mmCIF file with all atom_site columns, C-alpha atoms in Angstrom:
data_model
loop_
_atom_site.group_PDB
_atom_site.id
_atom_site.type_symbol
_atom_site.label_atom_id
_atom_site.label_alt_id
_atom_site.label_comp_id
_atom_site.label_asym_id
_atom_site.label_entity_id
_atom_site.label_seq_id
_atom_site.pdbx_PDB_ins_code
_atom_site.Cartn_x
_atom_site.Cartn_y
_atom_site.Cartn_z
_atom_site.occupancy
_atom_site.B_iso_or_equiv
_atom_site.pdbx_formal_charge
_atom_site.auth_seq_id
_atom_site.auth_comp_id
_atom_site.auth_asym_id
_atom_site.auth_atom_id
_atom_site.pdbx_PDB_model_num
ATOM 1   C CA . UNK A 1 1   ? 68.392  85.043 -21.937 1.00 56.00 ? 1   UNK A CA 1
ATOM 2   C CA . UNK A 1 2   ? 66.196  82.693 -20.977 1.00 69.00 ? 2   UNK A CA 1
ATOM 3   C CA . UNK A 1 3   ? 67.220  80.193 -17.983 1.00 74.00 ? 3   UNK A CA 1
ATOM 4   C CA . UNK A 1 4   ? 67.571  76.416 -18.604 1.00 75.00 ? 4   UNK A CA 1
ATOM 5   C CA . UNK A 1 5   ? 65.846  73.973 -15.835 1.00 77.00 ? 5   UNK A CA 1
ATOM 6   C CA . UNK A 1 6   ? 68.028  71.648 -14.157 1.00 78.00 ? 6   UNK A CA 1
ATOM 7   C CA . UNK A 1 7   ? 66.638  68.588 -15.770 1.00 79.00 ? 7   UNK A CA 1
ATOM 8   C CA . UNK A 1 8   ? 67.024  69.947 -19.145 1.00 81.00 ? 8   UNK A CA 1
ATOM 9   C CA . UNK A 1 9   ? 71.030  70.573 -18.128 1.00 82.00 ? 9   UNK A CA 1
ATOM 10  C CA . UNK A 1 10  ? 71.198  66.873 -16.938 1.00 79.00 ? 10  UNK A CA 1
ATOM 11  C CA . UNK A 1 11  ? 69.656  65.557 -20.020 1.00 80.00 ? 11  UNK A CA 1
ATOM 12  C CA . UNK A 1 12  ? 71.927  67.243 -22.160 1.00 81.00 ? 12  UNK A CA 1
ATOM 13  C CA . UNK A 1 13  ? 74.991  66.190 -20.023 1.00 80.00 ? 13  UNK A CA 1
ATOM 14  C CA . UNK A 1 14  ? 73.774  62.437 -19.933 1.00 74.00 ? 14  UNK A CA 1
ATOM 15  C CA . UNK A 1 15  ? 72.908  62.168 -23.915 1.00 76.00 ? 15  UNK A CA 1
ATOM 16  C CA . UNK A 1 16  ? 76.619  63.504 -24.633 1.00 78.00 ? 16  UNK A CA 1
ATOM 17  C CA . UNK A 1 17  ? 78.597  60.497 -26.321 1.00 72.00 ? 17  UNK A CA 1
ATOM 18  C CA . UNK A 1 18  ? 81.557  61.237 -23.795 1.00 74.00 ? 18  UNK A CA 1
ATOM 19  C CA . UNK A 1 19  ? 79.058  60.914 -20.902 1.00 78.00 ? 19  UNK A CA 1
ATOM 20  C CA . UNK A 1 20  ? 77.735  57.515 -22.245 1.00 75.00 ? 20  UNK A CA 1
ATOM 21  C CA . UNK A 1 21  ? 81.267  56.227 -22.796 1.00 75.00 ? 21  UNK A CA 1
ATOM 22  C CA . UNK A 1 22  ? 82.399  56.978 -19.089 1.00 80.00 ? 22  UNK A CA 1
ATOM 23  C CA . UNK A 1 23  ? 79.425  55.256 -17.719 1.00 80.00 ? 23  UNK A CA 1
ATOM 24  C CA . UNK A 1 24  ? 80.058  52.303 -19.922 1.00 81.00 ? 24  UNK A CA 1
ATOM 25  C CA . UNK A 1 25  ? 83.499  52.200 -18.528 1.00 84.00 ? 25  UNK A CA 1
ATOM 26  C CA . UNK A 1 26  ? 82.410  52.275 -15.058 1.00 86.00 ? 26  UNK A CA 1
ATOM 27  C CA . UNK A 1 27  ? 80.141  49.264 -15.330 1.00 87.00 ? 27  UNK A CA 1
ATOM 28  C CA . UNK A 1 28  ? 82.721  47.320 -17.121 1.00 88.00 ? 28  UNK A CA 1
ATOM 29  C CA . UNK A 1 29  ? 85.524  48.100 -14.186 1.00 88.00 ? 29  UNK A CA 1
ATOM 30  C CA . UNK A 1 30  ? 82.885  47.410 -11.700 1.00 89.00 ? 30  UNK A CA 1
ATOM 31  C CA . UNK A 1 31  ? 81.917  43.835 -13.557 1.00 90.00 ? 31  UNK A CA 1
ATOM 32  C CA . UNK A 1 32  ? 85.468  43.002 -14.919 1.00 91.00 ? 32  UNK A CA 1
ATOM 33  C CA . UNK A 1 33  ? 86.134  40.308 -12.453 1.00 91.00 ? 33  UNK A CA 1
ATOM 34  C CA . UNK A 1 34  ? 82.705  38.748 -13.080 1.00 91.00 ? 34  UNK A CA 1
ATOM 35  C CA . UNK A 1 35  ? 83.328  38.854 -17.039 1.00 90.00 ? 35  UNK A CA 1
ATOM 36  C CA . UNK A 1 36  ? 86.709  37.560 -17.088 1.00 91.00 ? 36  UNK A CA 1
ATOM 37  C CA . UNK A 1 37  ? 87.310  35.885 -14.258 1.00 90.00 ? 37  UNK A CA 1
ATOM 38  C CA . UNK A 1 38  ? 89.292  36.634 -10.951 1.00 91.00 ? 38  UNK A CA 1
ATOM 39  C CA . UNK A 1 39  ? 92.630  35.277 -12.183 1.00 90.00 ? 39  UNK A CA 1
ATOM 40  C CA . UNK A 1 40  ? 92.747  37.076 -15.539 1.00 90.00 ? 40  UNK A CA 1
ATOM 41  C CA . UNK A 1 41  ? 91.009  40.121 -13.625 1.00 90.00 ? 41  UNK A CA 1
ATOM 42  C CA . UNK A 1 42  ? 94.444  40.278 -11.265 1.00 89.00 ? 42  UNK A CA 1
ATOM 43  C CA . UNK A 1 43  ? 96.482  40.332 -14.701 1.00 90.00 ? 43  UNK A CA 1
ATOM 44  C CA . UNK A 1 44  ? 94.248  42.939 -16.591 1.00 91.00 ? 44  UNK A CA 1
ATOM 45  C CA . UNK A 1 45  ? 92.893  46.133 -15.879 1.00 89.00 ? 45  UNK A CA 1
ATOM 46  C CA . UNK A 1 46  ? 90.120  48.247 -18.138 1.00 90.00 ? 46  UNK A CA 1
ATOM 47  C CA . UNK A 1 47  ? 91.390  51.827 -18.957 1.00 88.00 ? 47  UNK A CA 1
ATOM 48  C CA . UNK A 1 48  ? 88.739  53.416 -21.034 1.00 85.00 ? 48  UNK A CA 1
ATOM 49  C CA . UNK A 1 49  ? 86.297  53.065 -23.539 1.00 85.00 ? 49  UNK A CA 1
ATOM 50  C CA . UNK A 1 50  ? 87.284  55.151 -27.123 1.00 83.00 ? 50  UNK A CA 1
ATOM 51  C CA . UNK A 1 51  ? 85.196  54.985 -30.113 1.00 81.00 ? 51  UNK A CA 1
ATOM 52  C CA . UNK A 1 52  ? 83.354  51.906 -28.894 1.00 83.00 ? 52  UNK A CA 1
ATOM 53  C CA . UNK A 1 53  ? 86.312  50.085 -28.500 1.00 87.00 ? 53  UNK A CA 1
ATOM 54  C CA . UNK A 1 54  ? 87.244  49.002 -24.972 1.00 89.00 ? 54  UNK A CA 1
ATOM 55  C CA . UNK A 1 55  ? 90.965  49.383 -24.034 1.00 89.00 ? 55  UNK A CA 1
ATOM 56  C CA . UNK A 1 56  ? 92.489  47.215 -21.532 1.00 91.00 ? 56  UNK A CA 1
ATOM 57  C CA . UNK A 1 57  ? 96.136  47.038 -20.182 1.00 91.00 ? 57  UNK A CA 1
ATOM 58  C CA . UNK A 1 58  ? 97.468  43.706 -19.693 1.00 92.00 ? 58  UNK A CA 1
ATOM 59  C CA . UNK A 1 59  ? 100.593 42.592 -17.207 1.00 90.00 ? 59  UNK A CA 1
ATOM 60  C CA . UNK A 1 60  ? 102.338 41.009 -20.526 1.00 89.00 ? 60  UNK A CA 1
ATOM 61  C CA . UNK A 1 61  ? 102.630 39.824 -23.991 1.00 89.00 ? 61  UNK A CA 1
ATOM 62  C CA . UNK A 1 62  ? 101.584 36.294 -23.268 1.00 90.00 ? 62  UNK A CA 1
ATOM 63  C CA . UNK A 1 63  ? 98.489  37.649 -21.452 1.00 89.00 ? 63  UNK A CA 1
ATOM 64  C CA . UNK A 1 64  ? 97.634  39.979 -24.117 1.00 89.00 ? 64  UNK A CA 1
ATOM 65  C CA . UNK A 1 65  ? 98.165  37.404 -27.030 1.00 90.00 ? 65  UNK A CA 1
ATOM 66  C CA . UNK A 1 66  ? 95.750  35.090 -24.956 1.00 90.00 ? 66  UNK A CA 1
ATOM 67  C CA . UNK A 1 67  ? 93.216  37.427 -24.575 1.00 90.00 ? 67  UNK A CA 1
ATOM 68  C CA . UNK A 1 68  ? 93.339  38.377 -27.945 1.00 90.00 ? 68  UNK A CA 1
ATOM 69  C CA . UNK A 1 69  ? 91.985  34.878 -29.000 1.00 91.00 ? 69  UNK A CA 1
ATOM 70  C CA . UNK A 1 70  ? 89.114  35.144 -26.445 1.00 90.00 ? 70  UNK A CA 1
ATOM 71  C CA . UNK A 1 71  ? 88.178  38.607 -27.253 1.00 90.00 ? 71  UNK A CA 1
ATOM 72  C CA . UNK A 1 72  ? 84.977  37.460 -29.397 1.00 92.00 ? 72  UNK A CA 1
ATOM 73  C CA . UNK A 1 73  ? 83.647  35.855 -25.954 1.00 92.00 ? 73  UNK A CA 1
ATOM 74  C CA . UNK A 1 74  ? 84.600  38.783 -23.566 1.00 92.00 ? 74  UNK A CA 1
ATOM 75  C CA . UNK A 1 75  ? 82.961  41.202 -26.129 1.00 90.00 ? 75  UNK A CA 1
ATOM 76  C CA . UNK A 1 76  ? 79.882  39.039 -25.967 1.00 90.00 ? 76  UNK A CA 1
ATOM 77  C CA . UNK A 1 77  ? 79.819  39.263 -22.023 1.00 90.00 ? 77  UNK A CA 1
ATOM 78  C CA . UNK A 1 78  ? 80.814  43.084 -21.846 1.00 88.00 ? 78  UNK A CA 1
ATOM 79  C CA . UNK A 1 79  ? 77.646  43.690 -24.422 1.00 86.00 ? 79  UNK A CA 1
ATOM 80  C CA . UNK A 1 80  ? 75.736  41.725 -22.357 1.00 87.00 ? 80  UNK A CA 1
ATOM 81  C CA . UNK A 1 81  ? 75.896  44.157 -19.508 1.00 82.00 ? 81  UNK A CA 1
ATOM 82  C CA . UNK A 1 82  ? 74.084  47.009 -21.687 1.00 77.00 ? 82  UNK A CA 1
ATOM 83  C CA . UNK A 1 83  ? 71.218  44.648 -22.642 1.00 73.00 ? 83  UNK A CA 1
ATOM 84  C CA . UNK A 1 84  ? 72.196  44.572 -26.145 1.00 57.00 ? 84  UNK A CA 1
ATOM 85  C CA . UNK A 1 85  ? 71.363  48.065 -26.636 1.00 56.00 ? 85  UNK A CA 1
ATOM 86  C CA . UNK A 1 86  ? 72.845  49.144 -30.396 1.00 58.00 ? 86  UNK A CA 1
ATOM 87  C CA . UNK A 1 87  ? 73.975  52.429 -29.302 1.00 62.00 ? 87  UNK A CA 1
ATOM 88  C CA . UNK A 1 88  ? 75.942  51.458 -26.106 1.00 67.00 ? 88  UNK A CA 1
ATOM 89  C CA . UNK A 1 89  ? 77.359  48.180 -27.801 1.00 79.00 ? 89  UNK A CA 1
ATOM 90  C CA . UNK A 1 90  ? 81.269  47.821 -27.690 1.00 85.00 ? 90  UNK A CA 1
ATOM 91  C CA . UNK A 1 91  ? 82.662  47.160 -31.233 1.00 88.00 ? 91  UNK A CA 1
ATOM 92  C CA . UNK A 1 92  ? 85.853  45.812 -30.266 1.00 89.00 ? 92  UNK A CA 1
ATOM 93  C CA . UNK A 1 93  ? 88.335  45.496 -27.275 1.00 92.00 ? 93  UNK A CA 1
ATOM 94  C CA . UNK A 1 94  ? 92.356  46.054 -27.642 1.00 91.00 ? 94  UNK A CA 1
ATOM 95  C CA . UNK A 1 95  ? 94.702  44.540 -25.178 1.00 91.00 ? 95  UNK A CA 1
ATOM 96  C CA . UNK A 1 96  ? 98.158  46.244 -24.797 1.00 88.00 ? 96  UNK A CA 1
ATOM 97  C CA . UNK A 1 97  ? 100.982 45.802 -22.459 1.00 88.00 ? 97  UNK A CA 1
ATOM 98  C CA . UNK A 1 98  ? 102.189 49.685 -23.054 1.00 84.00 ? 98  UNK A CA 1
ATOM 99  C CA . UNK A 1 99  ? 100.012 51.135 -20.084 1.00 81.00 ? 99  UNK A CA 1
ATOM 100 C CA . UNK A 1 100 ? 99.906  48.373 -17.678 1.00 83.00 ? 100 UNK A CA 1
ATOM 101 C CA . UNK A 1 101 ? 102.968 49.673 -15.366 1.00 77.00 ? 101 UNK A CA 1
ATOM 102 C CA . UNK A 1 102 ? 101.625 53.337 -15.803 1.00 76.00 ? 102 UNK A CA 1
ATOM 103 C CA . UNK A 1 103 ? 98.093  52.322 -14.618 1.00 73.00 ? 103 UNK A CA 1
ATOM 104 C CA . UNK A 1 104 ? 99.334  49.888 -11.676 1.00 69.00 ? 104 UNK A CA 1
ATOM 105 C CA . UNK A 1 105 ? 101.286 53.050 -10.501 1.00 68.00 ? 105 UNK A CA 1
ATOM 106 C CA . UNK A 1 106 ? 97.990  55.377 -10.796 1.00 66.00 ? 106 UNK A CA 1
ATOM 107 C CA . UNK A 1 107 ? 96.008  53.000 -8.516  1.00 62.00 ? 107 UNK A CA 1
ATOM 108 C CA . UNK A 1 108 ? 98.810  52.570 -5.904  1.00 62.00 ? 108 UNK A CA 1
ATOM 109 C CA . UNK A 1 109 ? 98.640  56.129 -5.525  1.00 57.00 ? 109 UNK A CA 1
ATOM 110 C CA . UNK A 1 110 ? 95.123  56.333 -5.510  1.00 56.00 ? 110 UNK A CA 1
ATOM 111 C CA . UNK A 1 111 ? 94.983  53.691 -2.650  1.00 56.00 ? 111 UNK A CA 1
ATOM 112 C CA . UNK A 1 112 ? 95.080  55.821 0.352   1.00 55.00 ? 112 UNK A CA 1
ATOM 113 C CA . UNK A 1 113 ? 94.721  54.251 3.827   1.00 57.00 ? 113 UNK A CA 1
ATOM 114 C CA . UNK A 1 114 ? 92.276  56.114 5.994   1.00 56.00 ? 114 UNK A CA 1
ATOM 115 C CA . UNK A 1 115 ? 93.746  55.159 9.175   1.00 57.00 ? 115 UNK A CA 1
ATOM 116 C CA . UNK A 1 116 ? 96.990  56.392 8.359   1.00 59.00 ? 116 UNK A CA 1
ATOM 117 C CA . UNK A 1 117 ? 95.883  59.820 8.191   1.00 57.00 ? 117 UNK A CA 1
ATOM 118 C CA . UNK A 1 118 ? 96.064  61.759 11.608  1.00 56.00 ? 118 UNK A CA 1
ATOM 119 C CA . UNK A 1 119 ? 92.320  63.165 11.435  1.00 56.00 ? 119 UNK A CA 1
ATOM 120 C CA . UNK A 1 120 ? 91.195  59.707 10.911  1.00 57.00 ? 120 UNK A CA 1
ATOM 121 C CA . UNK A 1 121 ? 87.676  59.098 13.058  1.00 55.00 ? 121 UNK A CA 1
ATOM 122 C CA . UNK A 1 122 ? 87.004  55.902 13.980  1.00 55.00 ? 122 UNK A CA 1
ATOM 123 C CA . UNK A 1 123 ? 83.375  54.843 12.614  1.00 55.00 ? 123 UNK A CA 1
ATOM 124 C CA . UNK A 1 124 ? 80.805  55.112 15.316  1.00 47.00 ? 124 UNK A CA 1
ATOM 125 C CA . UNK A 1 125 ? 78.975  52.044 16.397  1.00 43.00 ? 125 UNK A CA 1
ATOM 126 C CA . UNK A 1 126 ? 75.601  52.049 15.198  1.00 41.00 ? 126 UNK A CA 1
ATOM 127 C CA . UNK A 1 127 ? 74.091  49.661 17.487  1.00 43.00 ? 127 UNK A CA 1
ATOM 128 C CA . UNK A 1 128 ? 74.696  52.097 20.183  1.00 47.00 ? 128 UNK A CA 1
ATOM 129 C CA . UNK A 1 129 ? 72.661  54.869 18.683  1.00 41.00 ? 129 UNK A CA 1
ATOM 130 C CA . UNK A 1 130 ? 69.765  52.434 18.672  1.00 44.00 ? 130 UNK A CA 1
ATOM 131 C CA . UNK A 1 131 ? 69.913  50.342 21.942  1.00 45.00 ? 131 UNK A CA 1
ATOM 132 C CA . UNK A 1 132 ? 71.839  50.076 25.115  1.00 45.00 ? 132 UNK A CA 1
ATOM 133 C CA . UNK A 1 133 ? 70.762  46.522 25.570  1.00 42.00 ? 133 UNK A CA 1
ATOM 134 C CA . UNK A 1 134 ? 73.309  43.959 26.229  1.00 45.00 ? 134 UNK A CA 1
ATOM 135 C CA . UNK A 1 135 ? 73.378  41.421 23.459  1.00 44.00 ? 135 UNK A CA 1
ATOM 136 C CA . UNK A 1 136 ? 73.883  37.875 23.638  1.00 45.00 ? 136 UNK A CA 1
ATOM 137 C CA . UNK A 1 137 ? 77.222  36.499 21.954  1.00 47.00 ? 137 UNK A CA 1
ATOM 138 C CA . UNK A 1 138 ? 76.691  35.094 18.483  1.00 47.00 ? 138 UNK A CA 1
ATOM 139 C CA . UNK A 1 139 ? 73.452  37.020 18.171  1.00 43.00 ? 139 UNK A CA 1
ATOM 140 C CA . UNK A 1 140 ? 73.478  38.475 14.532  1.00 47.00 ? 140 UNK A CA 1
ATOM 141 C CA . UNK A 1 141 ? 71.741  41.672 13.893  1.00 43.00 ? 141 UNK A CA 1
ATOM 142 C CA . UNK A 1 142 ? 69.998  42.730 10.777  1.00 48.00 ? 142 UNK A CA 1
ATOM 143 C CA . UNK A 1 143 ? 71.162  46.369 10.065  1.00 47.00 ? 143 UNK A CA 1
ATOM 144 C CA . UNK A 1 144 ? 68.802  48.116 7.924   1.00 54.00 ? 144 UNK A CA 1
ATOM 145 C CA . UNK A 1 145 ? 69.144  51.701 6.577   1.00 57.00 ? 145 UNK A CA 1
ATOM 146 C CA . UNK A 1 146 ? 67.881  54.590 8.791   1.00 65.00 ? 146 UNK A CA 1
ATOM 147 C CA . UNK A 1 147 ? 64.666  56.202 7.842   1.00 76.00 ? 147 UNK A CA 1
ATOM 148 C CA . UNK A 1 148 ? 65.377  59.871 6.600   1.00 77.00 ? 148 UNK A CA 1
ATOM 149 C CA . UNK A 1 149 ? 64.726  62.548 9.333   1.00 77.00 ? 149 UNK A CA 1
ATOM 150 C CA . UNK A 1 150 ? 61.442  64.283 8.945   1.00 81.00 ? 150 UNK A CA 1
ATOM 151 C CA . UNK A 1 151 ? 62.348  67.385 10.195  1.00 85.00 ? 151 UNK A CA 1
ATOM 152 C CA . UNK A 1 152 ? 65.529  69.647 10.948  1.00 86.00 ? 152 UNK A CA 1
ATOM 153 C CA . UNK A 1 153 ? 65.113  69.372 14.375  1.00 86.00 ? 153 UNK A CA 1
ATOM 154 C CA . UNK A 1 154 ? 64.907  65.401 13.985  1.00 86.00 ? 154 UNK A CA 1
ATOM 155 C CA . UNK A 1 155 ? 68.398  65.664 11.725  1.00 85.00 ? 155 UNK A CA 1
ATOM 156 C CA . UNK A 1 156 ? 69.873  67.559 14.017  1.00 88.00 ? 156 UNK A CA 1
ATOM 157 C CA . UNK A 1 157 ? 69.259  65.230 17.234  1.00 87.00 ? 157 UNK A CA 1
ATOM 158 C CA . UNK A 1 158 ? 70.734  62.719 15.249  1.00 85.00 ? 158 UNK A CA 1
ATOM 159 C CA . UNK A 1 159 ? 74.128  64.172 14.460  1.00 85.00 ? 159 UNK A CA 1
ATOM 160 C CA . UNK A 1 160 ? 74.231  65.207 18.146  1.00 86.00 ? 160 UNK A CA 1
ATOM 161 C CA . UNK A 1 161 ? 73.610  61.681 19.244  1.00 85.00 ? 161 UNK A CA 1
ATOM 162 C CA . UNK A 1 162 ? 76.405  60.649 16.738  1.00 81.00 ? 162 UNK A CA 1
ATOM 163 C CA . UNK A 1 163 ? 79.047  63.456 17.615  1.00 80.00 ? 163 UNK A CA 1
ATOM 164 C CA . UNK A 1 164 ? 78.506  62.451 21.446  1.00 82.00 ? 164 UNK A CA 1
ATOM 165 C CA . UNK A 1 165 ? 78.962  59.091 20.781  1.00 80.00 ? 165 UNK A CA 1
ATOM 166 C CA . UNK A 1 166 ? 82.270  59.811 18.763  1.00 77.00 ? 166 UNK A CA 1
ATOM 167 C CA . UNK A 1 167 ? 83.722  61.993 21.285  1.00 78.00 ? 167 UNK A CA 1
ATOM 168 C CA . UNK A 1 168 ? 83.068  59.363 24.271  1.00 78.00 ? 168 UNK A CA 1
ATOM 169 C CA . UNK A 1 169 ? 85.377  57.027 21.883  1.00 77.00 ? 169 UNK A CA 1
ATOM 170 C CA . UNK A 1 170 ? 88.405  59.381 21.500  1.00 81.00 ? 170 UNK A CA 1
ATOM 171 C CA . UNK A 1 171 ? 91.176  60.181 23.991  1.00 86.00 ? 171 UNK A CA 1
ATOM 172 C CA . UNK A 1 172 ? 91.505  63.221 25.659  1.00 88.00 ? 172 UNK A CA 1
ATOM 173 C CA . UNK A 1 173 ? 94.321  65.804 24.701  1.00 89.00 ? 173 UNK A CA 1
ATOM 174 C CA . UNK A 1 174 ? 96.884  66.055 27.561  1.00 90.00 ? 174 UNK A CA 1
ATOM 175 C CA . UNK A 1 175 ? 97.073  69.623 26.975  1.00 89.00 ? 175 UNK A CA 1
ATOM 176 C CA . UNK A 1 176 ? 93.577  70.843 26.986  1.00 90.00 ? 176 UNK A CA 1
ATOM 177 C CA . UNK A 1 177 ? 91.794  67.861 27.796  1.00 88.00 ? 177 UNK A CA 1
ATOM 178 C CA . UNK A 1 178 ? 89.261  68.100 25.297  1.00 86.00 ? 178 UNK A CA 1
ATOM 179 C CA . UNK A 1 179 ? 88.464  64.837 22.693  1.00 86.00 ? 179 UNK A CA 1
ATOM 180 C CA . UNK A 1 180 ? 91.246  64.353 20.107  1.00 86.00 ? 180 UNK A CA 1
ATOM 181 C CA . UNK A 1 181 ? 91.772  61.921 17.574  1.00 83.00 ? 181 UNK A CA 1
ATOM 182 C CA . UNK A 1 182 ? 93.957  59.224 17.884  1.00 81.00 ? 182 UNK A CA 1
ATOM 183 C CA . UNK A 1 183 ? 95.996  59.905 14.884  1.00 82.00 ? 183 UNK A CA 1
ATOM 184 C CA . UNK A 1 184 ? 96.889  63.701 15.937  1.00 84.00 ? 184 UNK A CA 1
ATOM 185 C CA . UNK A 1 185 ? 97.757  62.399 19.842  1.00 84.00 ? 185 UNK A CA 1
ATOM 186 C CA . UNK A 1 186 ? 100.229 59.734 18.223  1.00 84.00 ? 186 UNK A CA 1
ATOM 187 C CA . UNK A 1 187 ? 101.540 62.392 15.908  1.00 83.00 ? 187 UNK A CA 1
ATOM 188 C CA . UNK A 1 188 ? 101.937 65.474 17.829  1.00 84.00 ? 188 UNK A CA 1
ATOM 189 C CA . UNK A 1 189 ? 101.342 64.123 21.433  1.00 87.00 ? 189 UNK A CA 1
ATOM 190 C CA . UNK A 1 190 ? 98.296  66.761 21.395  1.00 88.00 ? 190 UNK A CA 1
ATOM 191 C CA . UNK A 1 191 ? 95.295  67.584 19.189  1.00 86.00 ? 191 UNK A CA 1
ATOM 192 C CA . UNK A 1 192 ? 95.283  69.659 16.589  1.00 84.00 ? 192 UNK A CA 1
ATOM 193 C CA . UNK A 1 193 ? 94.194  72.834 18.096  1.00 86.00 ? 193 UNK A CA 1
ATOM 194 C CA . UNK A 1 194 ? 96.893  72.729 20.277  1.00 88.00 ? 194 UNK A CA 1
ATOM 195 C CA . UNK A 1 195 ? 99.280  71.673 17.686  1.00 86.00 ? 195 UNK A CA 1
ATOM 196 C CA . UNK A 1 196 ? 98.707  74.654 15.890  1.00 85.00 ? 196 UNK A CA 1
ATOM 197 C CA . UNK A 1 197 ? 98.848  76.903 18.900  1.00 84.00 ? 197 UNK A CA 1
ATOM 198 C CA . UNK A 1 198 ? 102.026 75.431 20.612  1.00 80.00 ? 198 UNK A CA 1
ATOM 199 C CA . UNK A 1 199 ? 104.142 73.603 17.606  1.00 73.00 ? 199 UNK A CA 1
ATOM 200 C CA . UNK A 1 200 ? 103.531 75.799 14.561  1.00 69.00 ? 200 UNK A CA 1
ATOM 201 C CA . UNK A 1 201 ? 103.240 79.232 15.790  1.00 63.00 ? 201 UNK A CA 1
#
């Protein structure tokens, strides 16, 4: 049995209709507010592309009827995203109120607030890694994407610097005096290691 190279596998996946439709859908979702406008976007939600037809959930029948009359204009804007490529063109748009409630519930369930999790770690201040200089108030700093590390030692050193900075930002556990996450202290009054040892055993 011959082995297939990774580029051939990826090309095979990307050439599938289902993959192309998924990419279409994600691009439409990303640009939806630009296509229909902010007010309409709040009342609608693209839910998929099936057989070259864009399915859109709508909050009520009034919006559904109004948007049906605007279908051709919206369709032109959607297809403009794909540069007029014939194989990727969307042929029609279907507006329906049937899946609006289900879609809103799904979006609500997916919206997780990171700060509510006991293991939430506040982001490290990037500037402190670069410089310790006192900056003037109102001075705007242009943050650039850091250059990729050239060696494993450099990557490890960067990681170590970030971990040290984060550790200094964290409160101490009252039991073991080690750095702990704020969410863990507020939930268990101790770090997770102590919580496992004292509360769950």
